[in-house]
Amino acid sequence: MTANKCLRLYGAVLVSAALGGCAANVTMEPPKIPAPLIEKMPVAVGLRIPEEFEHYVHEESVLGREDWTIDLGSSNAALFTQLFGYMFEEVEVLGPDDDASTFDIDALIEPSIDAFEFSVPKQSKTDAFAVWIRYRLKVYDRDGDVVANWPVSAYGKSQSTAMASSDALRRAAVLAMRDAAAVMILKLDAETGISGMGDAVGDTAAVPAVAPAPAGGEQTEVQTTALEGANDDAG
Amino acid sequence: MQVDRRRIIGPGATVALAAVALSGCITSRVENSREGITGIGDGESVVIMARSYHLGNETEDKYINCVEDALARGSRGLRVIPHREFIDSLFPWFEPRTAPAETKGLPKLMQRPGVAEKIAGSGVRYIIWLDGDTERVAGGGSLSCAAGPGGGGCFGFAWWQNDADYNAAVWDLKGLESAGNVSADVSGTSFLPALVVPIPLIARARAAACRGLADQLRSFIVDDSEA
C-alpha cells in the first residue's frame, strides 16, 4: 500500500469516526403496556390507526452539534391497540381508508400526534433524556359527529448513566407512552363521556373504567401529582 | 501441609490497605424519625421506589438498585420486590403521574379493582419512597496531561466534592400509614494528584449513602419488632 493510499484510508476512518459521534439513530420497538387494573367499559369502539402511526420519524439537531433521529415505527399503533383492548369490551382496528359506518361500533376514536419533542443531557445539563408527546384523540359517535377533541400530554424521563444513550432515549419514550396510557385510563371517560355511548355490547349500564371524582373533586381520588392538571391542559 | 500465610494474606492486605489509602474523605450522617411501630413477618416484603420525577425528584436508578441489593443482602436481608415488577403489576396506579403522594391516598387506592389483592399476593408490607440525589457541589485545582512520541504524563492536582442527600419515607401498607423517615447525608471529597501518573483518591459518596441508608432502613423495619 502506498503512503498516499494509507493517508486516504486514515482520513476516511477519522471522518467516519467524527461523523459517527455527531449522529444518533434510535429505533423503537413496540412497547408492552402492562394489563391495567381496571374494569373494561362495555362499549364497542373502532380505533382508526392513522398512516403516520405505522412509521413516525422525528429528527432533531442539538445546538448544531448532534443530529438525533428517533424512529417510533409502529410503537404508537401498538400502544393504542393494546391500551384500548384493555379499556373496552370490543375494539375494531380500522385502517386509514376503512369506512367506519360499515362496522358495528358505538364510537370511533382517531388518535394522532400533535407534537413530539425530546431533550438530551447536553441540552438539559442533567444526566437525563426526556421525551414529551402530545397526542390528540378525536371521538365520533355512531352518526359520525365529533363528540370530543381531546389533547393528551405525556412525559417520560430516563437517566443516561446506567445505559447507552440510545437505550436511555428509548426508555424515556416508552415511559412517555406509559404516561399517556395512564392519562387516558384516568381521564378518557371524563373528557369524552365515552362510557355512555355503549349500545352495541349487551344491555348492561355503562361503567367507566375509573370511577369519576366525587363532587368535591378531592385530589386523593386518583393520587394526582402536582403537574397532572398542567400537563393535560396544555395544547 | 504447611501453608505460607504471608503469600495468602500479603496480596489481600495490600489491596485492602491500598483501598483505604487511595480513597478520599467521607463524612456521613444517617438519621431516622419514627412515627409508628414497625416489624416484618415471614413472607412479607418491601419495595423501594423513587418519588415521581413529575415532582422534580432526580433519584438515580443506580441508587435504587443499590439500596435494593443492600437491603436484600446477608443473613438479615429483607425480601425485596424489584420496583419495576411491582409497578408493572399494579399498572397504572404507581406510574410517576399517578402514584400516591401521601398516605392519605392509600385507602382509596386499595379500593380500586384488584389493587389490594395484588399487593397482598406479592406480600409487600412496606413501600419505601426515595428522594434525593448526588450532586457535585464544589471542585478546583488544575491538571494537565501531554503525550509525545517518547511517552506521556500528567502534572497537577484536582479535587471535587460530591454531596449525596437521600431521604426514605417508609409507608406501612398494613396500617395504611407512615411508619417514619430515614435520611442519609454524605459528603465526599475526592483528590487527583498527578506527578507523571495520576493517582485517584476517590470518595464514593453515593455508595456510602446507599450502604448507610440500607443499614438504617433494615434496623428501622426489623429491629423494632425484635426489641
XYZ file of C-alpha atoms in Angstrom:
462
model
C 0.000 0.000 0.000
C 1.412 3.413 -0.984
C 1.744 6.246 1.513
C -0.975 8.150 -0.332
C -3.443 5.288 -0.049
C -2.542 4.871 3.587
C -3.232 8.554 4.274
C -6.557 8.402 2.435
C -7.658 5.349 4.443
C -6.592 7.008 7.708
C -8.515 10.144 6.743
C -11.632 8.169 5.881
C -11.523 6.382 9.216
C -11.153 9.701 11.068
C -14.017 11.335 9.157
C -16.369 8.406 9.677
C -15.484 8.288 13.373
C -16.183 12.009 13.674
C -19.495 11.729 11.822
C -20.469 8.696 13.864
C -20.052 10.750 17.029
C -22.387 13.506 15.715
C -25.416 11.489 14.709
C -27.530 9.008 16.583
C -30.365 6.886 15.281
C -32.775 5.295 17.688
C -35.379 2.789 16.587
C -38.260 1.986 18.908
C -39.609 -1.479 19.466
C -43.374 -1.652 20.050
C -43.874 -1.017 23.802
C -45.540 -3.574 26.004
C -48.180 -1.928 28.177
C -48.940 -3.992 31.304
C -52.545 -5.105 31.748
C -54.100 -2.299 33.812
C -56.068 -2.986 36.976
C -59.340 -1.526 35.699
C -62.766 -2.721 34.647
C -63.489 -2.684 30.928
C -66.091 -0.261 29.641
C -68.983 -2.058 27.906
C -68.534 -0.135 24.689
C -67.616 -1.317 21.198
C -65.119 1.150 19.762
C -63.457 1.479 16.426
C -59.821 2.544 16.562
C -58.650 4.202 13.377
C -54.876 3.919 13.153
C -53.564 6.796 11.030
C -50.833 6.171 8.494
C -48.254 8.171 10.495
C -48.632 5.750 13.421
C -47.075 2.975 11.377
C -43.857 4.857 10.735
C -43.322 8.074 12.699
C -39.811 9.528 12.497
C -38.656 12.562 14.449
C -35.367 14.338 13.766
C -33.703 16.905 15.951
C -30.466 18.866 15.787
C -28.973 19.669 19.153
C -27.230 23.059 19.134
C -25.810 22.280 15.717
C -23.508 19.651 17.192
C -25.560 16.469 17.190
C -28.281 15.058 14.996
C -30.727 12.703 16.620
C -33.276 10.627 14.772
C -35.882 8.584 16.571
C -37.949 6.155 14.551
C -41.076 5.283 16.523
C -42.006 2.666 13.938
C -45.311 1.089 14.806
C -44.969 1.722 18.542
C -47.864 4.233 18.611
C -50.159 1.779 16.859
C -49.124 -0.909 19.355
C -49.731 1.437 22.304
C -53.295 2.354 21.314
C -54.246 -1.142 20.193
C -53.100 -2.680 23.476
C -54.499 0.076 25.665
C -57.981 0.193 24.127
C -58.046 -3.597 24.133
C -57.679 -3.370 27.907
C -60.149 -0.494 28.303
C -63.111 -1.555 26.136
C -65.147 -4.714 25.745
C -64.748 -4.680 21.963
C -62.200 -2.972 19.755
C -62.184 -2.979 15.951
C -58.937 -1.731 14.466
C -59.621 0.282 11.307
C -57.154 1.246 8.627
C -56.827 4.843 7.381
C -59.224 4.239 4.478
C -61.800 1.974 6.138
C -65.413 3.173 6.209
C -66.384 3.274 9.899
C -70.126 3.162 9.101
C -69.779 -0.426 7.913
C -68.655 -1.585 11.378
C -70.957 -2.366 14.280
C -69.421 0.056 16.776
C -70.667 2.577 19.339
C -67.887 5.106 18.859
C -64.897 5.759 16.681
C -61.609 7.007 18.147
C -58.999 8.637 15.918
C -55.685 9.273 17.655
C -52.970 11.446 16.129
C -49.697 13.021 17.206
C -49.793 16.814 17.689
C -46.194 17.115 18.828
C -43.178 15.051 19.734
C -40.095 16.523 21.408
C -37.143 15.288 23.326
C -34.140 16.671 25.143
C -30.710 15.128 25.591
C -28.341 15.647 28.528
C -26.326 18.335 26.710
C -29.461 20.477 26.402
C -30.868 19.943 29.868
C -27.459 19.953 31.645
C -28.537 16.830 33.520
C -27.906 13.109 33.086
C -31.403 12.585 31.757
C -33.120 12.123 28.428
C -36.688 13.431 28.393
C -39.495 12.863 25.903
C -42.720 14.822 25.515
C -45.563 13.556 23.349
C -48.853 15.286 22.731
C -51.497 13.033 21.258
C -54.921 14.173 20.127
C -57.958 11.931 20.372
C -60.998 12.657 18.245
C -64.072 10.715 19.276
C -67.001 10.290 16.893
C -70.438 8.953 17.735
C -72.411 6.416 15.721
C -73.667 9.154 13.394
C -70.151 10.292 12.605
C -70.359 13.516 14.619
C -67.336 14.653 16.624
C -68.205 14.410 20.318
C -64.740 15.107 21.743
C -61.409 16.503 20.632
C -59.013 15.895 23.483
C -55.260 16.609 23.692
C -53.253 14.219 25.856
C -49.838 15.394 27.021
C -47.334 12.860 28.285
C -43.810 12.970 29.637
C -41.084 10.410 30.243
C -37.585 10.732 31.620
C -34.680 8.309 31.868
C -31.138 8.727 33.095
C -28.284 8.057 30.738
C -25.682 6.992 33.240
C -26.667 3.369 33.601
C -27.117 2.603 29.915
C -26.181 3.653 26.414
C -27.655 6.953 25.200
C -29.925 5.291 22.668
C -31.302 2.936 25.343
C -31.978 5.870 27.658
C -33.860 7.783 24.945
C -35.816 4.660 24.052
C -36.705 4.145 27.721
C -37.802 7.792 28.071
C -40.093 7.371 25.041
C -41.603 4.195 26.497
C -42.183 5.990 29.808
C -43.900 8.845 27.956
C -46.173 6.327 26.222
C -46.972 4.689 29.564
C -47.698 8.144 30.949
C -50.104 8.773 28.065
C -51.742 5.413 28.764
C -52.168 6.349 32.434
C -53.751 9.695 31.495
C -56.180 8.015 29.107
C -57.157 5.397 31.681
C -57.775 8.092 34.263
C -59.474 10.739 32.160
C -60.734 9.444 28.825
C -64.246 8.863 30.076
C -64.453 12.136 31.974
C -63.208 14.065 28.938
C -65.281 12.301 26.273
C -68.211 10.614 28.047
C -67.478 7.516 26.003
C -68.798 5.042 28.573
C -72.295 6.434 27.939
C -72.154 5.617 24.238
C -72.339 1.856 24.633
C -75.272 0.101 22.971
C -73.532 -2.457 20.852
C -72.297 -4.535 23.789
C -75.137 -6.164 25.709
C -77.718 -4.247 27.748
C -75.584 -3.536 30.818
C -75.393 0.020 32.042
C -72.202 1.776 31.086
C -69.438 1.516 33.672
C -66.485 3.891 33.422
C -63.007 2.317 33.645
C -62.181 4.621 36.525
C -64.842 5.894 38.889
C -65.383 9.651 38.451
C -64.170 12.004 41.146
C -66.647 12.961 43.855
C -68.423 16.293 43.641
C -65.798 17.873 45.851
C -63.110 16.813 43.385
C -60.638 15.777 46.067
C -57.123 15.131 44.786
C -56.807 11.900 46.735
C -59.215 10.237 44.319
C -56.529 9.468 41.787
C -53.435 10.295 43.798
C -52.606 13.125 41.450
C -49.228 14.742 41.283
C -48.678 18.454 41.061
C -48.193 18.511 37.285
C -51.080 16.380 36.180
C -53.529 19.162 35.587
C -50.986 21.371 33.883
C -49.897 18.628 31.501
C -53.357 17.782 30.363
C -54.448 21.313 29.814
C -51.543 22.015 27.510
C -52.238 22.494 23.883
C 0.981 -29.484 54.661
C 2.440 -26.146 55.636
C 0.940 -23.090 54.054
C 2.879 -19.919 53.612
C 0.418 -17.469 55.171
C 2.356 -14.467 54.016
C 1.582 -15.443 50.444
C -2.162 -15.599 51.132
C -2.500 -12.636 53.448
C 0.038 -10.481 51.633
C -1.858 -9.610 48.434
C -5.208 -9.270 50.231
C -3.787 -6.985 52.878
C -2.023 -4.947 50.238
C -5.242 -4.483 48.276
C -7.162 -3.560 51.435
C -4.500 -1.104 52.551
C -4.339 0.402 49.077
C -8.116 0.765 49.001
C -8.098 2.577 52.346
C -5.118 4.704 51.411
C -6.482 5.530 47.965
C -9.955 6.649 49.000
C -10.960 10.246 49.558
C -12.546 11.779 52.651
C -16.129 10.973 53.559
C -18.360 12.368 56.269
C -21.803 10.937 56.742
C -24.878 11.397 58.883
C -27.735 8.895 58.929
C -30.863 9.643 60.940
C -34.356 8.348 61.356
C -37.609 9.614 62.740
C -40.218 7.101 63.756
C -43.967 7.637 63.542
C -45.229 4.119 64.195
C -44.283 0.650 65.346
C -42.630 -1.456 62.665
C -41.750 -5.116 62.205
C -41.837 -7.585 59.373
C -43.137 -11.134 59.313
C -42.232 -14.230 57.309
C -43.362 -13.885 53.743
C -43.641 -10.107 53.975
C -41.547 -7.955 51.705
C -40.606 -4.384 50.898
C -40.434 -2.426 47.664
C -38.123 0.514 47.014
C -39.494 3.237 44.741
C -38.358 6.657 43.572
C -40.561 9.661 44.212
C -42.060 10.907 40.975
C -39.941 12.913 38.559
C -43.111 14.904 37.921
C -42.383 16.404 41.340
C -38.799 17.254 40.397
C -37.182 14.264 42.049
C -33.907 13.117 40.456
C -33.153 9.899 42.364
C -30.952 7.758 40.158
C -31.979 4.230 39.066
C -28.497 3.161 40.081
C -29.133 4.294 43.647
C -32.471 2.486 43.877
C -30.870 -0.729 42.618
C -28.046 -0.305 45.119
C -30.458 0.083 48.072
C -32.494 -2.900 46.840
C -29.362 -5.069 46.709
C -28.026 -3.841 50.034
C -31.344 -4.456 51.831
C -31.667 -7.955 50.422
C -28.061 -8.987 51.111
C -26.835 -11.043 54.052
C -28.385 -13.304 56.638
C -30.566 -10.443 57.932
C -31.569 -9.467 54.413
C -35.161 -8.472 53.732
C -37.285 -9.830 50.920
C -37.227 -7.063 48.312
C -39.598 -6.965 45.348
C -37.946 -5.320 42.306
C -39.602 -1.933 41.807
C -40.275 -2.324 38.086
C -42.027 -5.649 38.667
C -44.191 -4.034 41.356
C -45.047 -1.016 39.183
C -45.978 -3.226 36.219
C -48.150 -5.495 38.324
C -50.145 -2.502 39.598
C -50.313 -0.525 36.351
C -51.317 2.317 36.145
C -51.517 3.142 39.852
C -47.801 3.558 40.604
C -46.743 5.418 37.460
C -44.860 8.690 38.080
C -48.059 10.643 37.413
C -50.489 8.506 39.380
C -48.517 7.182 42.361
C -49.923 8.367 45.675
C -48.062 11.371 47.002
C -49.303 10.971 50.578
C -50.503 8.119 52.768
C -53.998 9.596 52.840
C -54.354 8.429 49.221
C -53.796 4.784 50.226
C -57.327 3.833 51.362
C -58.817 4.982 48.042
C -56.046 3.216 46.125
C -56.718 -0.046 47.952
C -60.391 0.116 46.933
C -59.560 0.077 43.238
C -60.291 -3.193 41.468
C -57.568 -5.767 42.060
C -55.114 -3.472 43.855
C -55.444 -4.847 47.400
C -55.342 -8.425 46.056
C -52.185 -7.770 44.012
C -50.425 -6.165 46.958
C -51.479 -8.970 49.301
C -50.330 -11.540 46.754
C -46.879 -10.008 46.467
C -46.543 -9.825 50.253
C -45.461 -6.186 50.169
C -45.749 -4.762 53.678
C -43.697 -1.583 53.245
C -43.250 0.853 50.387
C -40.063 2.853 50.771
C -40.109 6.089 48.758
C -36.706 7.508 47.983
C -35.966 11.042 47.014
C -32.748 12.989 46.708
C -29.670 12.711 44.548
C -25.896 13.034 44.405
C -24.510 16.346 43.198
C -21.087 17.827 42.669
C -21.096 20.880 44.904
C -17.502 22.096 44.644
C -14.270 21.421 42.846
C -10.979 23.017 41.924
C -7.324 22.610 41.053
C -5.828 22.043 37.679
C -4.389 19.050 35.918
C -2.765 18.839 32.523
C -1.628 15.858 30.549
C 0.605 15.629 27.494
C 1.755 12.827 25.259
C 4.518 12.622 22.681
C 6.489 10.049 20.741
C 8.690 9.412 23.767
C 5.796 8.900 26.185
C 3.348 10.972 28.169
C 2.405 12.106 31.610
C 0.228 14.332 33.767
C 1.037 17.014 36.261
C -1.141 18.911 38.680
C -3.772 18.460 41.337
C -7.562 18.418 41.134
C -10.249 17.904 43.739
C -14.017 17.796 43.857
C -16.738 17.357 46.443
C -19.916 15.318 45.963
C -22.889 15.538 48.305
C -25.299 12.615 48.441
C -28.545 13.552 50.200
C -31.301 10.967 50.247
C -34.491 10.553 52.209
C -36.551 7.388 52.548
C -40.198 7.635 53.578
C -41.466 4.302 54.890
C -45.163 3.551 54.359
C -46.769 0.642 56.172
C -49.385 -0.936 53.910
C -50.828 -2.936 56.810
C -51.977 0.142 58.692
C -52.048 2.349 55.570
C -49.948 4.897 57.423
C -46.493 6.384 57.511
C -44.018 4.477 59.685
C -41.378 7.198 59.564
C -38.405 8.530 57.658
C -34.743 7.613 57.313
C -32.241 10.021 55.801
C -28.610 9.811 54.739
C -26.468 12.882 54.177
C -22.991 12.001 52.917
C -20.298 14.365 51.742
C -17.228 13.027 49.958
C -14.148 14.879 48.754
C -12.048 13.222 46.071
C -8.480 14.135 45.120
C -6.490 13.556 41.976
C -2.797 14.358 42.390
C -0.642 13.683 39.355
C 3.115 13.562 39.084
C 3.553 11.836 35.720
C 0.994 9.225 36.785
C -2.388 10.418 38.177
C -3.351 8.775 41.462
C -7.124 8.966 42.003
C -8.263 9.126 45.631
C -11.992 8.723 45.098
C -14.633 9.298 47.777
C -17.690 7.300 46.785
C -20.379 9.410 48.420
C -23.333 7.744 46.682
C -22.145 4.241 47.569
C -21.640 5.301 51.191
C -25.111 6.864 51.272
C -26.539 3.645 49.854
C -24.900 1.431 52.488
C -25.749 3.810 55.323
C -29.381 4.208 54.305
C -29.885 0.474 53.714
C -28.390 -0.478 57.101
C -30.523 2.090 58.875
C -33.654 1.050 56.976
C -33.112 -2.588 57.936
C -32.762 -1.640 61.593
C -35.749 0.687 61.344
C -38.009 -2.012 59.928
C -36.721 -5.163 61.631
C -35.193 -4.248 64.959
C -38.256 -2.612 66.386
C -40.072 -5.941 66.311
C -37.112 -7.762 67.867
C -36.764 -5.317 70.769
